[in-house]
Every structure is written in C-alpha cells, then in structure tokens.
Amino acid sequence: MPKQQKHGADVRDMLVVHESFRQEYDRMPALVRGVTPGDTARAKTVAGHIELIETFLHLHHKGEDELLWPKLAERAPSDLAAVLTLMDEQHVEIDTLLRGTSTLLASWRLNADPAVGEQLADGLTELGARLTEHLAVEEREILTIVDRYITEKEWHRLGDHAINGLPKRQLPVIFGMLAAHAEPEVVKLMLSTAPLVPRLIMPLLGPRAYASHIKRVYGSRYKGD
C-alpha cells in the first residue's frame, strides 16, 4: 500500500473527542468532592455521568486497539513501532485505572461515603493525568501522520465503532458533548457516515440533550469552556 492515501483520514473529529475527554476528566474530581456526604440521589447523578464518559473512553480505546494499531503496525512498522508499543502500554495502564475508579464509583454511588468519594476523586485525578499524557503523545506522534496510512473509510469505521457501542439513549448526549467542542465543518464530518435521519436531527437533538444533561450534572456551577 502506498504511504500517502489519496483520501486519507481526516483526524479533526478525533481531536474533538480528545478535547472532550480532557475537559471531562479535569472536572470529575471536583464534581465528586462537591457531593454532600450521604446524598445518594446526587451521587447517583454524578456517577451516571462519570460512567457514561468511562464507557465512551473504553469504547474509544477498544476501537483503536482493534482497528487502528494493527493497521499501522502492518503498514508503517519502521516509522511507528516504538510509539505503537507505547500506545499499547498506556492503554493497559489507563484500563487498569478505569477498573479501579469503576469499582470505587459503584460503591460510592450507593452511599455517598465521603471517604470513598475522596479515594474516587484521587483515582480520577490520576486517571485524568495519565490520559492527558497519552492523548498528547498520540496527537503528536500518530495523528500528524495517520492520513498516510489509513483511508477515509477506515477512519470513519473507527469512529463508528465507539458510537455504535454506546447505549442508544445516550447518543444525543455524547454527540452534543462533541459538537460543543467542534466547528460546524467538523460536526458535518462526524455525521457524514450516519444514516439520513440521524444526520438531519442530531445537530438539533444533540445540543439540547447535552445541555439538559449538563444542567442536571453541574447545575449553576457549570461555566462552559
């Protein structure tokens, strides 16, 4: 396969996903610490938000593991072998941290115990730091050259993998979150492989669903980007 794809991957949608992860994990520790001890109703709301982002992150990394890294290893081994090894190692580390925060989250949401909440907030802080490091390396070492090796069709398949794995009722919230960080042209790019009806309604439905979700999760404390 030639190194330069005629219609290679347009990575702008991935950059939007990365920025969404960075901002969400930056906010999570304070969100957990802001729950009044014993307020299980509030803990359930916060936990639901964190679980949604955790699910999206897991699906995002699973798609890269299955659909991106193997193709890059096959097509550009001399260029990317070392960084692909690092990507695998960082995914394993992040997955381990995710399992730890998920366990704490399941306990905390039931009783809003402040001691468990503090452990959870600390775990989310560490996870956010490791994730930020990983995303920076990926953006610098892979996303700058991935269009040489991955076709537009293959790239869209990667994005569709994560979206299709999410609960359908949560799709408008996730799309609204991504659209909040995207230019209109990138929003169109994200919807370019969607069926006609979602492609038409999601630009309206997504932002509304996300605004409602954010109001419920953050309330008046949310100030936007």
PDB file of C-alpha atoms in Angstrom, residues 27-40 42-44 46-47 50 54 100-126:
ATOM      1  CA  ARG A  27     -13.832  18.385  36.091  1.00  0.00           C
ATOM      2  CA  MET A  28     -14.647  14.999  37.611  1.00  0.00           C
ATOM      3  CA  PRO A  29     -12.673  15.145  40.896  1.00  0.00           C
ATOM      4  CA  ALA A  30     -14.319  18.410  41.975  1.00  0.00           C
ATOM      5  CA  LEU A  31     -17.692  17.060  40.870  1.00  0.00           C
ATOM      6  CA  VAL A  32     -17.308  14.062  43.194  1.00  0.00           C
ATOM      7  CA  ARG A  33     -15.961  16.119  46.088  1.00  0.00           C
ATOM      8  CA  GLY A  34     -18.884  18.513  45.742  1.00  0.00           C
ATOM      9  CA  VAL A  35     -21.447  15.851  46.686  1.00  0.00           C
ATOM     10  CA  THR A  36     -22.741  16.221  50.238  1.00  0.00           C
ATOM     11  CA  PRO A  37     -21.947  13.121  52.351  1.00  0.00           C
ATOM     12  CA  GLY A  38     -24.892  10.746  52.286  1.00  0.00           C
ATOM     13  CA  ASP A  39     -26.649  12.459  49.367  1.00  0.00           C
ATOM     14  CA  THR A  40     -27.187   9.294  47.344  1.00  0.00           C
ATOM     15  CA  ARG A  42     -26.831  13.452  43.885  1.00  0.00           C
ATOM     16  CA  ALA A  43     -24.150  10.735  43.908  1.00  0.00           C
ATOM     17  CA  LYS A  44     -26.259   8.679  41.506  1.00  0.00           C
ATOM     18  CA  VAL A  46     -22.743  12.282  39.197  1.00  0.00           C
ATOM     19  CA  ALA A  47     -21.914   8.591  38.946  1.00  0.00           C
ATOM     20  CA  ILE A  50     -18.856   9.506  35.015  1.00  0.00           C
ATOM     21  CA  GLU A  54     -15.912   5.871  31.144  1.00  0.00           C
ATOM     22  CA  GLY A 100     -10.174   0.921  39.836  1.00  0.00           C
ATOM     23  CA  THR A 101     -12.333   4.043  39.503  1.00  0.00           C
ATOM     24  CA  SER A 102     -15.280   1.966  38.291  1.00  0.00           C
ATOM     25  CA  THR A 103     -15.115  -0.189  41.417  1.00  0.00           C
ATOM     26  CA  LEU A 104     -14.977   2.851  43.689  1.00  0.00           C
ATOM     27  CA  LEU A 105     -17.766   4.521  41.727  1.00  0.00           C
ATOM     28  CA  ALA A 106     -20.085   1.537  42.180  1.00  0.00           C
ATOM     29  CA  SER A 107     -19.589   1.684  45.951  1.00  0.00           C
ATOM     30  CA  TRP A 108     -19.769   5.470  46.267  1.00  0.00           C
ATOM     31  CA  ARG A 109     -22.978   5.872  44.293  1.00  0.00           C
ATOM     32  CA  LEU A 110     -24.830   3.647  46.817  1.00  0.00           C
ATOM     33  CA  ASN A 111     -23.961   5.565  49.986  1.00  0.00           C
ATOM     34  CA  ALA A 112     -22.125   8.781  49.032  1.00  0.00           C
ATOM     35  CA  ASP A 113     -19.497   7.899  51.647  1.00  0.00           C
ATOM     36  CA  PRO A 114     -17.038  10.834  51.737  1.00  0.00           C
ATOM     37  CA  ALA A 115     -14.036   8.569  52.406  1.00  0.00           C
ATOM     38  CA  VAL A 116     -14.822   6.505  49.313  1.00  0.00           C
ATOM     39  CA  GLY A 117     -15.556   9.698  47.422  1.00  0.00           C
ATOM     40  CA  GLU A 118     -12.115  11.038  48.260  1.00  0.00           C
ATOM     41  CA  GLN A 119     -10.489   7.828  47.008  1.00  0.00           C
ATOM     42  CA  LEU A 120     -12.578   8.087  43.862  1.00  0.00           C
ATOM     43  CA  ALA A 121     -11.618  11.723  43.294  1.00  0.00           C
ATOM     44  CA  ASP A 122      -7.932  10.863  43.738  1.00  0.00           C
ATOM     45  CA  GLY A 123      -8.281   7.964  41.315  1.00  0.00           C
ATOM     46  CA  LEU A 124      -9.985  10.172  38.740  1.00  0.00           C
ATOM     47  CA  THR A 125      -7.214  12.749  39.123  1.00  0.00           C
ATOM     48  CA  GLU A 126      -4.558  10.125  38.391  1.00  0.00           C
TER      49      GLU A 126
END
